[in-house]
GROMACS .gro file of C-alpha atoms in nm:
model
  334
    1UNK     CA    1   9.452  12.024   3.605
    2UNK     CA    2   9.173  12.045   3.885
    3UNK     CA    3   9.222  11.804   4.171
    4UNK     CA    4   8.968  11.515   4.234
    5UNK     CA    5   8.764  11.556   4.532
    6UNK     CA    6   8.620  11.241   4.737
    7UNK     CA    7   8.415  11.210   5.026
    8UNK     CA    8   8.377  10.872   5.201
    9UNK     CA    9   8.081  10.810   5.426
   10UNK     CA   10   8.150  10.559   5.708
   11UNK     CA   11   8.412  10.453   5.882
   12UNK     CA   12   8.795  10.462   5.803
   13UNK     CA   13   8.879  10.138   5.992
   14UNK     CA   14   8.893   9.883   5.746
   15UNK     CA   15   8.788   9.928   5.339
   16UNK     CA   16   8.730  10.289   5.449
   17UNK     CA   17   9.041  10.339   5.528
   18UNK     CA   18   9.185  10.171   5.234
   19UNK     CA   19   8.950  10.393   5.037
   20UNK     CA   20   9.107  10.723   5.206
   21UNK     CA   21   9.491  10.596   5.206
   22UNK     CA   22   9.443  10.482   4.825
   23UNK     CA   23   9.327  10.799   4.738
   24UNK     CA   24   9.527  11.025   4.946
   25UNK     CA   25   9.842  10.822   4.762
   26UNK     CA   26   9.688  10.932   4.396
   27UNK     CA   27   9.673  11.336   4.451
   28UNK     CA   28   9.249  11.292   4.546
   29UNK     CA   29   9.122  11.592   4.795
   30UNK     CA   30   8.968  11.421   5.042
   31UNK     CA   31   8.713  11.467   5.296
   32UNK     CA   32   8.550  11.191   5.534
   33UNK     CA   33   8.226  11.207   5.740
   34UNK     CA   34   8.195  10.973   6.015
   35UNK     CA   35   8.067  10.966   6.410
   36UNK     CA   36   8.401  11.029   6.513
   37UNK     CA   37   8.390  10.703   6.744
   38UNK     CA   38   8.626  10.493   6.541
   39UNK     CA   39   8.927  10.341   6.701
   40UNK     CA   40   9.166  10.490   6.427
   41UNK     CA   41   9.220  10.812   6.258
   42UNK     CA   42   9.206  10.938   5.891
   43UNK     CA   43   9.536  11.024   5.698
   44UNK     CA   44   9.618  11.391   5.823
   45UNK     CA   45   9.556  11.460   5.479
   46UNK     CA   46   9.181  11.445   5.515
   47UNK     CA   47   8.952  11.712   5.585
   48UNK     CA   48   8.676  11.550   5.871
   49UNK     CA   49   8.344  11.596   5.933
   50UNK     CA   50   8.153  11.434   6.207
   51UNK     CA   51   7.749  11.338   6.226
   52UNK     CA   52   7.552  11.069   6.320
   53UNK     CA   53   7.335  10.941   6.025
   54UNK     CA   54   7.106  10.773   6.273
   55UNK     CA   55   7.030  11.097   6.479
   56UNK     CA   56   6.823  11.426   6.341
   57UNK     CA   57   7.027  11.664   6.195
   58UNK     CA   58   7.310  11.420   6.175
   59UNK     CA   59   7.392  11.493   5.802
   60UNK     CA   60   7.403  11.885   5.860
   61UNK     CA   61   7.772  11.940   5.813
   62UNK     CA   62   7.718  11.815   5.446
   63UNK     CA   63   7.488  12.053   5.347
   64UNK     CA   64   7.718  12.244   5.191
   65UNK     CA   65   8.043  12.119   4.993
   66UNK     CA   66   8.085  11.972   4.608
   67UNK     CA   67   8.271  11.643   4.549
   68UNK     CA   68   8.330  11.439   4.218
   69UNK     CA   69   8.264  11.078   4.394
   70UNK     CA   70   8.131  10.962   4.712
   71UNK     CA   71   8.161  10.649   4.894
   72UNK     CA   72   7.972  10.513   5.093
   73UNK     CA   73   8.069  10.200   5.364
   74UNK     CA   74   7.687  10.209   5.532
   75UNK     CA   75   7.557   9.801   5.620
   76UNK     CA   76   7.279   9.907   5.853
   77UNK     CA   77   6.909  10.056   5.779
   78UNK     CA   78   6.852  10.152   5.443
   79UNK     CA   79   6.725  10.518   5.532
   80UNK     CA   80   7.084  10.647   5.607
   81UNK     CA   81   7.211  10.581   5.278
   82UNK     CA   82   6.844  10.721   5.112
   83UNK     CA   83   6.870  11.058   5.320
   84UNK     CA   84   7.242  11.100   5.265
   85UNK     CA   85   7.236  11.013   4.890
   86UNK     CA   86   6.944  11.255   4.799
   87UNK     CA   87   7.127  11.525   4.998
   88UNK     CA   88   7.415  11.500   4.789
   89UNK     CA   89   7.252  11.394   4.443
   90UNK     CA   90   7.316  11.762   4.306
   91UNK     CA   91   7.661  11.754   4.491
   92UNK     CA   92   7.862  11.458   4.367
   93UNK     CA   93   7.942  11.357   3.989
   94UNK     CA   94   7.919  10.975   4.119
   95UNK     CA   95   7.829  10.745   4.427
   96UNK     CA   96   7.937  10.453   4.491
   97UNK     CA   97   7.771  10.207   4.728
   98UNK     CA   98   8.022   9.938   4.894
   99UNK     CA   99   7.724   9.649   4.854
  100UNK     CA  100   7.787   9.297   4.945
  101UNK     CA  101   7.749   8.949   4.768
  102UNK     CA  102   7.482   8.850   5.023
  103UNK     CA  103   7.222   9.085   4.795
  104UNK     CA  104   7.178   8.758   4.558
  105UNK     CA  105   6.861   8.558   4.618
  106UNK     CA  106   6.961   8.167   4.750
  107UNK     CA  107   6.987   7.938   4.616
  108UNK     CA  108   7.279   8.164   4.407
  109UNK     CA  109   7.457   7.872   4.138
  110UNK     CA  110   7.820   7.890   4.043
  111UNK     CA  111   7.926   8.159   3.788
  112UNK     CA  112   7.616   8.404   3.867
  113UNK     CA  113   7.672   8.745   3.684
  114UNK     CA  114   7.489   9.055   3.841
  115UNK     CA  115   7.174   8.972   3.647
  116UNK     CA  116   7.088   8.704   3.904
  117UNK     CA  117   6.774   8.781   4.103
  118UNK     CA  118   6.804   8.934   4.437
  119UNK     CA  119   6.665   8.984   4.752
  120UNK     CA  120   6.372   9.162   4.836
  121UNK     CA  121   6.420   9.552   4.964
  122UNK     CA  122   6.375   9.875   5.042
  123UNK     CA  123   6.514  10.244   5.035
  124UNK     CA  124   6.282  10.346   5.266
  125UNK     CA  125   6.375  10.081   5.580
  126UNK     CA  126   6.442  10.238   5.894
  127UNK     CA  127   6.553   9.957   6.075
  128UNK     CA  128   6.812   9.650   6.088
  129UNK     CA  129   6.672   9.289   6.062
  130UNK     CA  130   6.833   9.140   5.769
  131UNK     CA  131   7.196   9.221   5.643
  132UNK     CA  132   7.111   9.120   5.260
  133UNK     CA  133   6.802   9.319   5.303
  134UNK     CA  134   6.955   9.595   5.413
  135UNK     CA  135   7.240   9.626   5.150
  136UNK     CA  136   7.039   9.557   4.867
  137UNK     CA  137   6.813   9.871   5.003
  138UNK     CA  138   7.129  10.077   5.061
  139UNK     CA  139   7.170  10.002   4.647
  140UNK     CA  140   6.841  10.091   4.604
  141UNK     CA  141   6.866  10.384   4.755
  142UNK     CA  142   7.192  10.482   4.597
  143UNK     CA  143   6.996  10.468   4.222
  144UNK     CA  144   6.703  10.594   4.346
  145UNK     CA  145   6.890  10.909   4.401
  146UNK     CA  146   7.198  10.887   4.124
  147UNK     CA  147   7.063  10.667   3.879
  148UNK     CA  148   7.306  10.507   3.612
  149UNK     CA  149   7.550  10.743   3.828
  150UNK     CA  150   7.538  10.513   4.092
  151UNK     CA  151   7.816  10.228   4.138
  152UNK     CA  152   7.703   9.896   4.330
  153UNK     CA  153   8.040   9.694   4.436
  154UNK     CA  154   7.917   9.367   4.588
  155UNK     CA  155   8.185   9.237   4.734
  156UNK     CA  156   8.260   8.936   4.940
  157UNK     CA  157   8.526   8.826   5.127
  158UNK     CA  158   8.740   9.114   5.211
  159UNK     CA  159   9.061   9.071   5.334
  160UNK     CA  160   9.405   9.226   5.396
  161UNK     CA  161   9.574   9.494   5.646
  162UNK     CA  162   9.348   9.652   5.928
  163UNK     CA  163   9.093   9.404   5.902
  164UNK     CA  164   8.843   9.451   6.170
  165UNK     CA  165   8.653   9.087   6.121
  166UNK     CA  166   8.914   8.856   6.205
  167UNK     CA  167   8.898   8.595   5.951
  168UNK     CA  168   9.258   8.625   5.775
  169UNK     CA  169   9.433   8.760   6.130
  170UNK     CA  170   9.261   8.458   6.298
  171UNK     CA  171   9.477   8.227   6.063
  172UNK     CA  172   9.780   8.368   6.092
  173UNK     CA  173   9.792   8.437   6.467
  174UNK     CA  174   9.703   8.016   6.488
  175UNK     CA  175   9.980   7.910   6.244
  176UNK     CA  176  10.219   8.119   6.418
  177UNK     CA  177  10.182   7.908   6.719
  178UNK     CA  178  10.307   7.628   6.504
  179UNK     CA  179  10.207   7.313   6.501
  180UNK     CA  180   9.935   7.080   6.342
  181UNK     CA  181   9.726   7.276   6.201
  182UNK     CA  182   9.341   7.184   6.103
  183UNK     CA  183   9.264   7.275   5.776
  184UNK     CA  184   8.956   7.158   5.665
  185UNK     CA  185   8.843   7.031   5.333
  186UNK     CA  186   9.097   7.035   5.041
  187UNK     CA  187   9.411   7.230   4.951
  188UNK     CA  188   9.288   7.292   4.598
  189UNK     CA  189   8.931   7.385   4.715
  190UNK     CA  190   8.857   7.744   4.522
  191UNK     CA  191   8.807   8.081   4.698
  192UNK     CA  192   8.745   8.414   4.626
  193UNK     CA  193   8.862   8.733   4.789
  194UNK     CA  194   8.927   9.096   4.753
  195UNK     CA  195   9.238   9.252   4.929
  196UNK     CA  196   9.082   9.582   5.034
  197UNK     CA  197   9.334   9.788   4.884
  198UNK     CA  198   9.242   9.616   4.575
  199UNK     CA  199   8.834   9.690   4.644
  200UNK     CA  200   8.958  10.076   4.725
  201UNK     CA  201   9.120  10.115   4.396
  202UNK     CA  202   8.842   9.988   4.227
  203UNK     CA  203   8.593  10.171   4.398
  204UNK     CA  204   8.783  10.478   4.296
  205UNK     CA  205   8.839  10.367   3.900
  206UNK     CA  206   8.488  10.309   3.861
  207UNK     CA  207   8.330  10.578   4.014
  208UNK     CA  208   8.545  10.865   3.848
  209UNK     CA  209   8.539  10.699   3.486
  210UNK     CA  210   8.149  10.688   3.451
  211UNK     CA  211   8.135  10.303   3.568
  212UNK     CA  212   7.719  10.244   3.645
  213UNK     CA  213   7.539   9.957   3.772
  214UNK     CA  214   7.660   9.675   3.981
  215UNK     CA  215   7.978   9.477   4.007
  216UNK     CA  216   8.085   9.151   4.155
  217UNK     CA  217   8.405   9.244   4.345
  218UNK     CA  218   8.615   8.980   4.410
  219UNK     CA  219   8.903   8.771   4.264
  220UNK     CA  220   8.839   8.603   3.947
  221UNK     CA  221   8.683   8.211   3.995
  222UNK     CA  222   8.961   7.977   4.097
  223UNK     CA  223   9.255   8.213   4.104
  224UNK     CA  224   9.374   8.110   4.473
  225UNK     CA  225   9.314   7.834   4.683
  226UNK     CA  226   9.270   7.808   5.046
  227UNK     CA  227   9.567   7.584   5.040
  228UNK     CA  228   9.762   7.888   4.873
  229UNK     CA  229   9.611   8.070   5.129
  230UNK     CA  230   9.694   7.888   5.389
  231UNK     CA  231  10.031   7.806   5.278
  232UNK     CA  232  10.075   8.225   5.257
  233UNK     CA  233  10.036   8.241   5.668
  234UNK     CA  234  10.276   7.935   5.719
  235UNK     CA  235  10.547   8.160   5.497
  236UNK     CA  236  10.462   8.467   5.618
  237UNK     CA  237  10.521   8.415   5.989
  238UNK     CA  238  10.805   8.179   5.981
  239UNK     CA  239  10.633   7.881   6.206
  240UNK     CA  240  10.729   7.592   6.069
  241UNK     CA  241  10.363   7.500   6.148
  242UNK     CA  242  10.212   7.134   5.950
  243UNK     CA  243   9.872   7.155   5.766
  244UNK     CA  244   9.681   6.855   5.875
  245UNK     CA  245   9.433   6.886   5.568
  246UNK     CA  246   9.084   6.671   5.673
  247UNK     CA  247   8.803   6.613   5.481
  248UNK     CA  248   8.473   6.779   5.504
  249UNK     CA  249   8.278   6.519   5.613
  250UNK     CA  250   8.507   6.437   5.887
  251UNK     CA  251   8.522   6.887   5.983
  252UNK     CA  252   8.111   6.885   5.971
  253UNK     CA  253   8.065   6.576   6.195
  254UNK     CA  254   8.294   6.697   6.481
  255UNK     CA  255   8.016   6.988   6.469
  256UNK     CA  256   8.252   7.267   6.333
  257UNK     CA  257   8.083   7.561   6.191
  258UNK     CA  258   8.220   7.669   5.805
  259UNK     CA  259   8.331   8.038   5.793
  260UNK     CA  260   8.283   8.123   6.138
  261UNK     CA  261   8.482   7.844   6.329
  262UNK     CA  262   8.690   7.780   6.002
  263UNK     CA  263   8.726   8.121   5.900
  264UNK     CA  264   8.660   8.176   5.483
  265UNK     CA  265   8.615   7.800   5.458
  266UNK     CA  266   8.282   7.683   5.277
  267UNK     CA  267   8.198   7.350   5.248
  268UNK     CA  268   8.147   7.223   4.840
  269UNK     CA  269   7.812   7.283   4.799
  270UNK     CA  270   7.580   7.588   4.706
  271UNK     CA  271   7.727   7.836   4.983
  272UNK     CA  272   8.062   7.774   4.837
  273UNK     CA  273   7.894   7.836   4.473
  274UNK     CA  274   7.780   8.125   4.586
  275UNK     CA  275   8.068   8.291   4.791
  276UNK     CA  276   8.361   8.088   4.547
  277UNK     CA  277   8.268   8.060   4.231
  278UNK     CA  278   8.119   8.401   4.085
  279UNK     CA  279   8.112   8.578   3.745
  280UNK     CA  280   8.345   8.845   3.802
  281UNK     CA  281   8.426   8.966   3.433
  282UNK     CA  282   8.206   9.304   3.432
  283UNK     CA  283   8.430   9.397   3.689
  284UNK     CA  284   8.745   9.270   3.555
  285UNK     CA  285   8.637   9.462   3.204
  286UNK     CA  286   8.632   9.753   3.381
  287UNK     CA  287   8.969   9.761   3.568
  288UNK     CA  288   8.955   9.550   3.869
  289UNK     CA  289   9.303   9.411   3.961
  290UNK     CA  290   9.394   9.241   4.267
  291UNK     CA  291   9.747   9.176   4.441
  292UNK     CA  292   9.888   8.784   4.469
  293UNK     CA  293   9.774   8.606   4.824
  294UNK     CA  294  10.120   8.625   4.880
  295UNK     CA  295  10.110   8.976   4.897
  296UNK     CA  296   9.846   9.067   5.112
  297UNK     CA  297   9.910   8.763   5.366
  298UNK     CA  298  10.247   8.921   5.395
  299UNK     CA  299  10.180   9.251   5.454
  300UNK     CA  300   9.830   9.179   5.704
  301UNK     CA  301  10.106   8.978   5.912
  302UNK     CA  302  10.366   9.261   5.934
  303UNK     CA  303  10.015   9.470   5.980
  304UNK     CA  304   9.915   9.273   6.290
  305UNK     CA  305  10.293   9.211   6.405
  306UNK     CA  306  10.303   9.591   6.451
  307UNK     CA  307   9.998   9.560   6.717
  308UNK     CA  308  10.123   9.325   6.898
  309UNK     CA  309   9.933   9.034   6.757
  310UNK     CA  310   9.570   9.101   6.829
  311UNK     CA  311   9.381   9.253   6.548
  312UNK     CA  312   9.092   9.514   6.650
  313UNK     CA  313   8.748   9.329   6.641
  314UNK     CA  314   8.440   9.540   6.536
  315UNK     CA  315   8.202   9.522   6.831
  316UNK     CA  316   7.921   9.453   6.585
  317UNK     CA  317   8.017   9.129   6.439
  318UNK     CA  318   8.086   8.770   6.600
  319UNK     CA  319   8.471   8.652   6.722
  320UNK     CA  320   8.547   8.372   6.479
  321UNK     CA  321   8.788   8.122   6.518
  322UNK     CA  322   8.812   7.783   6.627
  323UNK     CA  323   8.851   7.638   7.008
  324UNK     CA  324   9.198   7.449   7.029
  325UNK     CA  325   9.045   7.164   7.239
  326UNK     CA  326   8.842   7.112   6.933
  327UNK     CA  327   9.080   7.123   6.711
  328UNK     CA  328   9.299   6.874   6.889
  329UNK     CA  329   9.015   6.602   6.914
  330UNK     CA  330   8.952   6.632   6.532
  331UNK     CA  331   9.349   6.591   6.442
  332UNK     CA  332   9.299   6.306   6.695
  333UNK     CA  333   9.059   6.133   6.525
  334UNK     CA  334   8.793   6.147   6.782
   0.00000   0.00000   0.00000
């Protein structure tokens, strides 16, 4: 029985690395092209190639090489993923795009399938002004190139180990300094997530079993809570620490930002019925399983533990996180 063969495009920092250890751990042959600037290193397992997708000649070392999937991380202009994917359309048996969420058109209502309208876009963008704009050209490009053997997994929230954003490590390293802890709106408020172990098995299911078209990746609509969420940190790192749960109004008055400040939080309102509360059942049909909150709060904080506390932070995307003075005057009542 013939090996499979994979080759991820991007970086192997966060779902890219998932991607590579996932299939490294199921027998795949695997071969990863990236820049060769990220902070970590593939599996030993891996065969790597380095380019630039932004420079001329910067997809020359895969002009020659067969794979049955590809998959590909790329959030920036549209072009990369159009020159790479039409390099490797006679190449690869599938490709599958790591989209986002954001592609949907506002206002998005709750329980939106993937037949709800989208952004505007373009294969053919050569620059970076608009991240939905961008990944909903990086699809286009993927189909204009693979057609139905393109994959589109819009995902959302991504957490779980080696995550380079900060939202789930943010929340852990503040509970495990104990404490009251502001958590804003309501324990039972709805969220939905994908652990990225979870997206990277997925990713791999779907693009070596003829999967086509897009998917909503995330956890199914009102499986975990932020206050099971939250409740997962204050277990996992032992603090003892006190949720101090206050109301929305009270969070949005004192000028706090949602999902930046407040890390995954939304507000009830359309951004959380777009982010929370999506169809997820074409994905579900076609294998998508995902971990308990438990599991991957758990194993992120042993994850950051083992660095000392201070997850990496991609240089490309804000510091979240809220400023304890702040948070202080709010459980104050000021």
């Amino acid at each position: 029985m013939s090996t499979n063969r994979l080759l991820v495009l991007g970086g192997t920092e966060f779902v890219g690395r998932a991607v590579v250890d996932e299939a490294v751990a199921a027998g795949w042959e695997v071969t990863v092209f990236h820049r060769g600037t990220n902070r970590s290193s593939p599996s030993d397992a891996v065969t790597v190639l380095h380019g630039d997708r932004t420079m001329p000649g910067g997809l020359d070392a895969l002009r020659v090489g067969s794979w049955d999937l590809a998959v590909d991380t790329w959030s920036w202009a549209p072009v990369a993923v159009r020159d790479a994917a039409a390099l490797l359309a006679d190449r690869v048996g599938s490709y599958v795009y790591v989209s986002s969420r954001s592609v949907y058109a506002d206002p998005l209502p709750a329980g939106a399938a993937e037949d709800a309208p989208v952004v505007d876009g373009s294969a053919h963008d050569d620059g970076f002004a608009d991240y939905a704009r961008a990944k909903r050209g990086g699809e286009l490009a993927a189909v204009q190139a693979f057609g139905d053997r393109a994959v589109l997994a819009r995902a959302g929230l991504i957490l779980g180990p080696h995550e380079n954003i900060g939202r789930l490590p943010w929340w852990l390293a503040r509970i495990a300094e104990g404490g009251e802890v502001l958590a804003p709106g309501a324990a039972s408020d709805p969220i939905q997530y994908i652990d990225a172990r979870d997206l990277a098995a997925f990713l791999l299911a779907a693009g070596s079993t003829g999967a086509s078209g897009a998917f909503n990746v995330v956890s199914e609509p009102r499986a975990t809570t932020l206050g099971e969420l939250l409740d997962a940190c204050v277990a996992a790192t032992g603090s003892g620490a006190t949720l101090r749960w206050v109301d929305q109004e009270r969070v949005l008055a004192a000028g706090i930002q949602p999902w930046t400040q407040l890390p995954v939080w939304l507000p009830t309102g359309p951004d959380a019925d777009a982010m929370h509360h999506g169809d997820v059942s074409r994905a579900v049909a076609a294998g998508l399983r995902r971990r308990p909150v438990t599991e991957t709060v758990a194993d992120t904080w042993v994850w950051l533990q083992a660095l000392g506390g201070v997850a990496p932070q991609r240089p490309d995307r804000p510091v979240v996180g809220l400023d304890r003075a702040i948070e202080r005057a709010v459980l104050a009542g000021n």
